[in-house]
Amino acid sequence: MNWGDFFAMGGYGLYVWGSYSVTALFMVVEVILLLSRKRTLLQRLGRMNRADSAAHGCSGSCASLRSPHLGVLPGASVTSGRTPEVTEVTRTGEIKHEDRI
């Protein structure tokens, strides 16, 4: 068997390789679209985080644990009328916070 016969696929090579080509094209386009959506989502979340920080009077170095877009972050305790603020994140990932009125 030579390569010409393999690519000809008994006369059906155009359909077989065309199908493979279209499938590969759609898979590449799907990856590109997913990466584009991820970049757009991260930009949108960054803008919402900056707007949320500005609304709470943060300078950008602190992040509010309560976000109208994301809910309450894990490890945060929320008491009524108070907004907990991140004061420190330990090496183990534990969030230390204090309540602010």
PDB file of C-alpha atoms in Angstrom:
ATOM      1  CA  MET A   1       0.000   0.000   0.000  1.00  0.00           C
ATOM      2  CA  ASN A   2       1.380   3.377  -0.953  1.00  0.00           C
ATOM      3  CA  TRP A   3       0.527   6.844   0.393  1.00  0.00           C
ATOM      4  CA  GLY A   4      -1.473   7.768  -2.704  1.00  0.00           C
ATOM      5  CA  ASP A   5      -3.897   4.908  -2.092  1.00  0.00           C
ATOM      6  CA  PHE A   6      -4.120   5.817   1.588  1.00  0.00           C
ATOM      7  CA  PHE A   7      -5.061   9.444   0.857  1.00  0.00           C
ATOM      8  CA  ALA A   8      -7.436   8.447  -1.963  1.00  0.00           C
ATOM      9  CA  MET A   9      -9.360   6.162   0.473  1.00  0.00           C
ATOM     10  CA  GLY A  10     -10.749   4.083  -2.369  1.00  0.00           C
ATOM     11  CA  GLY A  11     -12.236   7.123  -4.111  1.00  0.00           C
ATOM     12  CA  TYR A  12     -13.769   8.600  -0.952  1.00  0.00           C
ATOM     13  CA  GLY A  13     -10.714  10.584   0.132  1.00  0.00           C
ATOM     14  CA  LEU A  14     -12.292  13.947  -0.682  1.00  0.00           C
ATOM     15  CA  TYR A  15     -15.211  13.249   1.679  1.00  0.00           C
ATOM     16  CA  VAL A  16     -13.084  11.661   4.424  1.00  0.00           C
ATOM     17  CA  TRP A  17     -10.331  14.277   4.472  1.00  0.00           C
ATOM     18  CA  GLY A  18     -12.832  17.079   3.941  1.00  0.00           C
ATOM     19  CA  SER A  19     -14.739  15.888   7.011  1.00  0.00           C
ATOM     20  CA  TYR A  20     -11.550  15.719   9.052  1.00  0.00           C
ATOM     21  CA  SER A  21     -10.546  19.195   7.858  1.00  0.00           C
ATOM     22  CA  VAL A  22     -13.900  20.781   8.716  1.00  0.00           C
ATOM     23  CA  THR A  23     -13.916  19.098  12.153  1.00  0.00           C
ATOM     24  CA  ALA A  24     -10.368  20.277  12.887  1.00  0.00           C
ATOM     25  CA  LEU A  25     -11.275  23.798  11.743  1.00  0.00           C
ATOM     26  CA  PHE A  26     -14.298  23.918  14.076  1.00  0.00           C
ATOM     27  CA  MET A  27     -12.204  22.635  16.975  1.00  0.00           C
ATOM     28  CA  VAL A  28      -9.590  25.366  16.432  1.00  0.00           C
ATOM     29  CA  VAL A  29     -12.302  28.041  16.129  1.00  0.00           C
ATOM     30  CA  GLU A  30     -13.930  26.764  19.347  1.00  0.00           C
ATOM     31  CA  VAL A  31     -10.650  27.099  21.272  1.00  0.00           C
ATOM     32  CA  ILE A  32     -10.142  30.624  19.915  1.00  0.00           C
ATOM     33  CA  LEU A  33     -13.701  31.616  20.901  1.00  0.00           C
ATOM     34  CA  LEU A  34     -13.291  30.136  24.390  1.00  0.00           C
ATOM     35  CA  LEU A  35     -10.059  32.062  24.957  1.00  0.00           C
ATOM     36  CA  SER A  36     -11.723  35.239  23.727  1.00  0.00           C
ATOM     37  CA  ARG A  37     -14.693  34.730  26.083  1.00  0.00           C
ATOM     38  CA  LYS A  38     -12.321  34.047  28.974  1.00  0.00           C
ATOM     39  CA  ARG A  39     -10.384  37.261  28.311  1.00  0.00           C
ATOM     40  CA  THR A  40     -13.633  39.260  28.055  1.00  0.00           C
ATOM     41  CA  LEU A  41     -14.982  37.737  31.274  1.00  0.00           C
ATOM     42  CA  LEU A  42     -11.770  38.455  33.186  1.00  0.00           C
ATOM     43  CA  GLN A  43     -11.797  42.058  31.969  1.00  0.00           C
ATOM     44  CA  ARG A  44     -15.442  42.442  32.991  1.00  0.00           C
ATOM     45  CA  LEU A  45     -14.797  40.944  36.430  1.00  0.00           C
ATOM     46  CA  GLY A  46     -11.813  43.261  36.891  1.00  0.00           C
ATOM     47  CA  ARG A  47     -13.948  46.292  36.050  1.00  0.00           C
ATOM     48  CA  MET A  48     -16.690  45.134  38.447  1.00  0.00           C
ATOM     49  CA  ASN A  49     -14.126  44.516  41.206  1.00  0.00           C
ATOM     50  CA  ARG A  50     -12.623  47.979  40.733  1.00  0.00           C
ATOM     51  CA  ALA A  51     -16.087  49.580  40.756  1.00  0.00           C
ATOM     52  CA  ASP A  52     -17.039  47.607  43.872  1.00  0.00           C
ATOM     53  CA  SER A  53     -13.802  48.606  45.609  1.00  0.00           C
ATOM     54  CA  ALA A  54     -14.360  52.260  44.712  1.00  0.00           C
ATOM     55  CA  ALA A  55     -17.917  52.105  46.069  1.00  0.00           C
ATOM     56  CA  HIS A  56     -16.581  50.824  49.402  1.00  0.00           C
ATOM     57  CA  GLY A  57     -13.801  53.418  49.581  1.00  0.00           C
ATOM     58  CA  CYS A  58     -10.967  50.976  48.964  1.00  0.00           C
ATOM     59  CA  SER A  59      -7.823  52.194  47.284  1.00  0.00           C
ATOM     60  CA  GLY A  60      -7.531  49.040  45.205  1.00  0.00           C
ATOM     61  CA  SER A  61      -5.289  47.179  47.621  1.00  0.00           C
ATOM     62  CA  CYS A  62      -8.238  45.903  49.638  1.00  0.00           C
ATOM     63  CA  ALA A  63     -11.094  43.868  48.282  1.00  0.00           C
ATOM     64  CA  SER A  64     -14.549  43.688  49.708  1.00  0.00           C
ATOM     65  CA  LEU A  65     -15.644  40.225  50.709  1.00  0.00           C
ATOM     66  CA  ARG A  66     -19.217  41.061  49.844  1.00  0.00           C
ATOM     67  CA  SER A  67     -19.761  41.687  46.175  1.00  0.00           C
ATOM     68  CA  PRO A  68     -23.145  42.207  44.525  1.00  0.00           C
ATOM     69  CA  HIS A  69     -21.825  40.321  41.504  1.00  0.00           C
ATOM     70  CA  LEU A  70     -20.057  37.392  43.141  1.00  0.00           C
ATOM     71  CA  GLY A  71     -21.852  36.952  46.481  1.00  0.00           C
ATOM     72  CA  VAL A  72     -19.830  36.333  49.609  1.00  0.00           C
ATOM     73  CA  LEU A  73     -16.350  34.935  49.174  1.00  0.00           C
ATOM     74  CA  PRO A  74     -15.521  31.628  50.910  1.00  0.00           C
ATOM     75  CA  GLY A  75     -14.260  32.013  54.445  1.00  0.00           C
ATOM     76  CA  ALA A  76     -16.072  35.283  55.060  1.00  0.00           C
ATOM     77  CA  SER A  77     -18.621  35.737  57.784  1.00  0.00           C
ATOM     78  CA  VAL A  78     -21.206  38.401  57.147  1.00  0.00           C
ATOM     79  CA  THR A  79     -23.135  40.084  59.947  1.00  0.00           C
ATOM     80  CA  SER A  80     -26.123  42.279  59.308  1.00  0.00           C
ATOM     81  CA  GLY A  81     -25.325  45.913  58.631  1.00  0.00           C
ATOM     82  CA  ARG A  82     -21.597  45.326  58.400  1.00  0.00           C
ATOM     83  CA  THR A  83     -19.300  44.650  55.514  1.00  0.00           C
ATOM     84  CA  PRO A  84     -16.269  42.481  56.310  1.00  0.00           C
ATOM     85  CA  GLU A  85     -13.023  43.642  54.745  1.00  0.00           C
ATOM     86  CA  VAL A  86      -9.934  41.574  53.973  1.00  0.00           C
ATOM     87  CA  THR A  87      -7.122  42.594  56.324  1.00  0.00           C
ATOM     88  CA  GLU A  88      -4.717  39.737  55.672  1.00  0.00           C
ATOM     89  CA  VAL A  89      -4.381  36.528  53.695  1.00  0.00           C
ATOM     90  CA  THR A  90      -2.079  34.036  55.411  1.00  0.00           C
ATOM     91  CA  ARG A  91       0.386  31.722  53.668  1.00  0.00           C
ATOM     92  CA  THR A  92      -2.094  28.854  53.992  1.00  0.00           C
ATOM     93  CA  GLY A  93      -4.734  30.889  52.167  1.00  0.00           C
ATOM     94  CA  GLU A  94      -6.792  31.652  55.275  1.00  0.00           C
ATOM     95  CA  ILE A  95      -8.593  34.979  55.037  1.00  0.00           C
ATOM     96  CA  LYS A  96      -8.415  37.197  58.086  1.00  0.00           C
ATOM     97  CA  HIS A  97     -10.934  40.009  58.146  1.00  0.00           C
ATOM     98  CA  GLU A  98     -12.571  42.522  60.421  1.00  0.00           C
ATOM     99  CA  ASP A  99     -16.100  43.884  60.350  1.00  0.00           C
ATOM    100  CA  ARG A 100     -16.536  47.463  59.272  1.00  0.00           C
ATOM    101  CA  ILE A 101     -19.674  49.474  59.898  1.00  0.00           C
TER     102      ILE A 101
END
